[in-house]
PDB file of C-alpha atoms in Angstrom:
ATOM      1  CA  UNK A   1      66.456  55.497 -20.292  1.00 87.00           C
ATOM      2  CA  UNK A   2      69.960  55.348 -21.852  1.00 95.00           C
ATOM      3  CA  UNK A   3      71.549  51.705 -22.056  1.00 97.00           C
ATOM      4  CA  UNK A   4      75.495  51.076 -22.520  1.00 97.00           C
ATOM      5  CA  UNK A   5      77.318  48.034 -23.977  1.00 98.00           C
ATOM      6  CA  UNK A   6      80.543  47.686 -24.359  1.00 98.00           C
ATOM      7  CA  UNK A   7      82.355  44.914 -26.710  1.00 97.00           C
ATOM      8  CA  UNK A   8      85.575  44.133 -27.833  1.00 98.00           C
ATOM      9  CA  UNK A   9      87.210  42.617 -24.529  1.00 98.00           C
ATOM     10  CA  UNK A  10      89.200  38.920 -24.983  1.00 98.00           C
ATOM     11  CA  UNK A  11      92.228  37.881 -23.843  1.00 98.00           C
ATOM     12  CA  UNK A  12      95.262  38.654 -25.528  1.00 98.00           C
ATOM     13  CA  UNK A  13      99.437  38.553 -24.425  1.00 98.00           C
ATOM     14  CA  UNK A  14     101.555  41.076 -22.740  1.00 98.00           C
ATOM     15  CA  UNK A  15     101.985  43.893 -25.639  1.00 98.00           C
ATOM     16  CA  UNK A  16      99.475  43.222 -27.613  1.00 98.00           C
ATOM     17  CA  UNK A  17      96.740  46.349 -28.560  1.00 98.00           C
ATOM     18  CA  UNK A  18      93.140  46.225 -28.148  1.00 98.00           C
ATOM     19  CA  UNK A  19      89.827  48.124 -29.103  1.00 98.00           C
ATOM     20  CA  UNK A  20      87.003  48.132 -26.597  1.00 98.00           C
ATOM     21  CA  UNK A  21      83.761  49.894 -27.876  1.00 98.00           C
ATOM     22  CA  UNK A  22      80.909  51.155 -26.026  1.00 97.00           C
ATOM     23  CA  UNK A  23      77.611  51.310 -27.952  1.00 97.00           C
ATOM     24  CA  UNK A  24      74.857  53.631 -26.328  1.00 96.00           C
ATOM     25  CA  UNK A  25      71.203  53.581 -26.994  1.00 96.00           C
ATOM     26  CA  UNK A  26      67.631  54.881 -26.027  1.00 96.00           C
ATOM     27  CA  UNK A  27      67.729  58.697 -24.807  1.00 93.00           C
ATOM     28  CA  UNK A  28      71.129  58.875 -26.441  1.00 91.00           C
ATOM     29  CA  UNK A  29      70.551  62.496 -26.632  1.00 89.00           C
ATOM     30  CA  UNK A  30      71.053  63.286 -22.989  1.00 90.00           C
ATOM     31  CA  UNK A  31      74.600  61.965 -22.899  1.00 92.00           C
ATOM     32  CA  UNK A  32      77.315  64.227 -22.313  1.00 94.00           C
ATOM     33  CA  UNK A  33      80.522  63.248 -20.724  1.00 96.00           C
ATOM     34  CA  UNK A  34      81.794  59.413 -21.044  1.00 96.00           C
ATOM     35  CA  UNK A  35      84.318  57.714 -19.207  1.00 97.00           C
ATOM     36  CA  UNK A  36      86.289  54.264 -19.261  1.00 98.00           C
ATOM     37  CA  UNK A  37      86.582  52.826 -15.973  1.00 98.00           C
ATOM     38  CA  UNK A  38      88.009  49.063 -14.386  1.00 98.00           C
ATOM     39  CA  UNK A  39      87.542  46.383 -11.890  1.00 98.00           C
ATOM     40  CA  UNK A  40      90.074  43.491 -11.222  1.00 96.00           C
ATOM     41  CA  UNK A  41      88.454  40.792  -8.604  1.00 93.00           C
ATOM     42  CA  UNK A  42      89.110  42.220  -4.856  1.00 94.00           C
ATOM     43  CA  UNK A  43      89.870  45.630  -5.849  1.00 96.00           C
ATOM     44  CA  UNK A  44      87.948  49.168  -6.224  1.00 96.00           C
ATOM     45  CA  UNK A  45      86.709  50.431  -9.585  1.00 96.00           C
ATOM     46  CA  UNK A  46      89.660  52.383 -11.201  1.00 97.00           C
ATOM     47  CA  UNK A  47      89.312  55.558 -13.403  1.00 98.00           C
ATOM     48  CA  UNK A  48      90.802  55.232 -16.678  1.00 98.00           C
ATOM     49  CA  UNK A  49      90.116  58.016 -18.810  1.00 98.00           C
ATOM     50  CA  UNK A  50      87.203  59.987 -19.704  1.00 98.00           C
ATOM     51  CA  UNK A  51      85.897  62.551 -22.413  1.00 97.00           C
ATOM     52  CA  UNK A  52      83.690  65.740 -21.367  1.00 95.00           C
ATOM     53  CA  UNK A  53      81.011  67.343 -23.747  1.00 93.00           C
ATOM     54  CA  UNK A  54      83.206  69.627 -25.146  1.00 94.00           C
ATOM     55  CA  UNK A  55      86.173  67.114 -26.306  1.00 94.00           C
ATOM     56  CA  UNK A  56      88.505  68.119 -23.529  1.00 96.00           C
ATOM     57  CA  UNK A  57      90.263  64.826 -22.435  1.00 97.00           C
ATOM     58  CA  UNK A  58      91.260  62.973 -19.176  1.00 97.00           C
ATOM     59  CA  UNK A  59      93.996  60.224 -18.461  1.00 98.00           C
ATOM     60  CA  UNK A  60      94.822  58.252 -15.368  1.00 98.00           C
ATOM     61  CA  UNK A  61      98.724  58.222 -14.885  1.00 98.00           C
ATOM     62  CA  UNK A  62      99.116  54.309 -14.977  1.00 97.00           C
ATOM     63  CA  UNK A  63      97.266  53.945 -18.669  1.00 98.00           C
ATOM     64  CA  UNK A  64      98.727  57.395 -20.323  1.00 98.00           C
ATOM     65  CA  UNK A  65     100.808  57.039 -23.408  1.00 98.00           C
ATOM     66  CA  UNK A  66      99.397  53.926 -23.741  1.00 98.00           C
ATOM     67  CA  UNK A  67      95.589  54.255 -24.441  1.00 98.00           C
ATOM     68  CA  UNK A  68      93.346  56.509 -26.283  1.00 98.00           C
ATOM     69  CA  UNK A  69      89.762  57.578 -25.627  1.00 98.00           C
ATOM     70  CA  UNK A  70      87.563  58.192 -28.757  1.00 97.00           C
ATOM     71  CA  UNK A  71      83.910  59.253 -29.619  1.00 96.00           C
ATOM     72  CA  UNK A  72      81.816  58.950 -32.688  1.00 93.00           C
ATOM     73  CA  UNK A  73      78.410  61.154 -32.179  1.00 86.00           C
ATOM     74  CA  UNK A  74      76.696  60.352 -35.117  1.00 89.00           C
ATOM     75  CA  UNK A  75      76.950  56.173 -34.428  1.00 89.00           C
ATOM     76  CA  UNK A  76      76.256  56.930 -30.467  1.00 91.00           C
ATOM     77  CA  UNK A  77      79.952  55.189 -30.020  1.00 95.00           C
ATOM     78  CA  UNK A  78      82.442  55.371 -27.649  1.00 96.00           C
ATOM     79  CA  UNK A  79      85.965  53.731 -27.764  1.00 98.00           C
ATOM     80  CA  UNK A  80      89.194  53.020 -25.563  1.00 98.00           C
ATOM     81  CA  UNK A  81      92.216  51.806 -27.787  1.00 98.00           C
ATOM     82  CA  UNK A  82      94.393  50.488 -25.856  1.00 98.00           C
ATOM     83  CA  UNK A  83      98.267  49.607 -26.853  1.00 98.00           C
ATOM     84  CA  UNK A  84     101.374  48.007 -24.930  1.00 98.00           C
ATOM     85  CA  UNK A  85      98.690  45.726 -22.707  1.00 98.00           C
ATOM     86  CA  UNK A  86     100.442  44.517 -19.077  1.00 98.00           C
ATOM     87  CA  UNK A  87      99.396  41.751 -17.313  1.00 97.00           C
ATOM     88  CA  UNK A  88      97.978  44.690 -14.456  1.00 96.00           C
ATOM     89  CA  UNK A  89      95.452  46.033 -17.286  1.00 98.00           C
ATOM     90  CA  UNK A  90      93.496  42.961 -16.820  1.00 98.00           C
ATOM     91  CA  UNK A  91      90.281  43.503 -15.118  1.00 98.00           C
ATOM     92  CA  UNK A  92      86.164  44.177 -16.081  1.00 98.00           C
ATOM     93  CA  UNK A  93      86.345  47.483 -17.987  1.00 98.00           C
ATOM     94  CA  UNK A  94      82.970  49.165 -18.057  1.00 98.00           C
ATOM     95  CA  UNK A  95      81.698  52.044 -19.704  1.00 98.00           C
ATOM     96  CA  UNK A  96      80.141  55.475 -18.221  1.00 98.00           C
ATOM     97  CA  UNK A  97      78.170  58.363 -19.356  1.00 97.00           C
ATOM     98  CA  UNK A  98      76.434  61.356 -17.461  1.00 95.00           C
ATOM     99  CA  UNK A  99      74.345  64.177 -18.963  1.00 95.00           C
ATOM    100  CA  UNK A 100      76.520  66.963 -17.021  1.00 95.00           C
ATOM    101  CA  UNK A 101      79.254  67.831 -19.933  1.00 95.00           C
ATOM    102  CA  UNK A 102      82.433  67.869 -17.620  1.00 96.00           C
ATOM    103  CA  UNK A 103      84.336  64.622 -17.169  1.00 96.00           C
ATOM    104  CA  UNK A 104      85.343  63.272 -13.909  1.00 96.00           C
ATOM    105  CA  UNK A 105      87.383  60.740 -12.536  1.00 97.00           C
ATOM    106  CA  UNK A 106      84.219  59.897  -9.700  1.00 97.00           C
ATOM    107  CA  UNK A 107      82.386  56.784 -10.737  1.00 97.00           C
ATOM    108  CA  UNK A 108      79.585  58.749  -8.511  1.00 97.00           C
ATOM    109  CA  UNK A 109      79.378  61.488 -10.976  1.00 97.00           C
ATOM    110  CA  UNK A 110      78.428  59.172 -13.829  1.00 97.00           C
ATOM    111  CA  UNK A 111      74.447  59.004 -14.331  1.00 97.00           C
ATOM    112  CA  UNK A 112      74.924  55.706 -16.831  1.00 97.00           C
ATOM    113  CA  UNK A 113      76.887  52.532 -16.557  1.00 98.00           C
ATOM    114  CA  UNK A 114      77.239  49.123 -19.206  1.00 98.00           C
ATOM    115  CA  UNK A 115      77.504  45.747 -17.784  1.00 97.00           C
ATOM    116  CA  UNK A 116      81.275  45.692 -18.475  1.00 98.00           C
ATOM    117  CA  UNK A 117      83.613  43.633 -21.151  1.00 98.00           C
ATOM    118  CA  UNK A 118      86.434  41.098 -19.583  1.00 98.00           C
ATOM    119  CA  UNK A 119      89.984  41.924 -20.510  1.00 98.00           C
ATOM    120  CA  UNK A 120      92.965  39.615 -19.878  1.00 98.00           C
ATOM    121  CA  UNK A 121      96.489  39.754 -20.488  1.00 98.00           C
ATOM    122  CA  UNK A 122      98.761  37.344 -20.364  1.00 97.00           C
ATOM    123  CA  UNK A 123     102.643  37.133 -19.710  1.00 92.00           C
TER     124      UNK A 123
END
């Protein structure tokens, strides 16, 4: 019913900044909150920041000062800029949504989910 992609991952170096975006389609209209999460290989999913329906914002510790959540209603957009990249940012970011407007930093909570955008940074 509601479909998530999310673009913009390469591989860059150590310091370098970096735009992911996270297009939505279909029922667009029953999206609410949206969050950023990651994945390296052999880990758990990581929170990484999130948005709720009424703008109010949410950071994890390791990625605050350093990235920035965004939305863009009217082109169904999401984005996570993301500046001063470390070699431990790398991993499969992916895109959330759920229709309930508070954020969270559950993956659980999330009703949506893209197929995720590779991001690697080298030293």
């Amino acid at each position: 019913q509601v479909r998530l992609v999310e673009s913009g991952g390469t591989l860059v170096q150590a310091g370098d900044s970096l735009r992911l975006s996270c297009a939505a389609s279909g029922r667009t209209f029953s999206i609410s909150a949206m969050g950023w999460f990651r994945q390296a290989p052999g880990k758990e999913r990581e929170f990484v920041a999130a948005i709720s329906g009424t703008d109010s914002i949410l950071y994890a510790d390791s990625v605050k000062g350093r990235f920035t959540i965004s939305r863009d209603n009217a082109k169904n957009t999401a984005y996570l800029q993301m500046n001063s990249l470390k070699p431990e940012d790398t991993a499969l970011y992916y895109c959330a949504a759920r229709e309930h407007w508070a954020y969270s930093d559950s993956p659980e909570r999330y009703d949506y989910w893209g197929q995720g955008t590779q991001v690697t940074v080298s030293s």
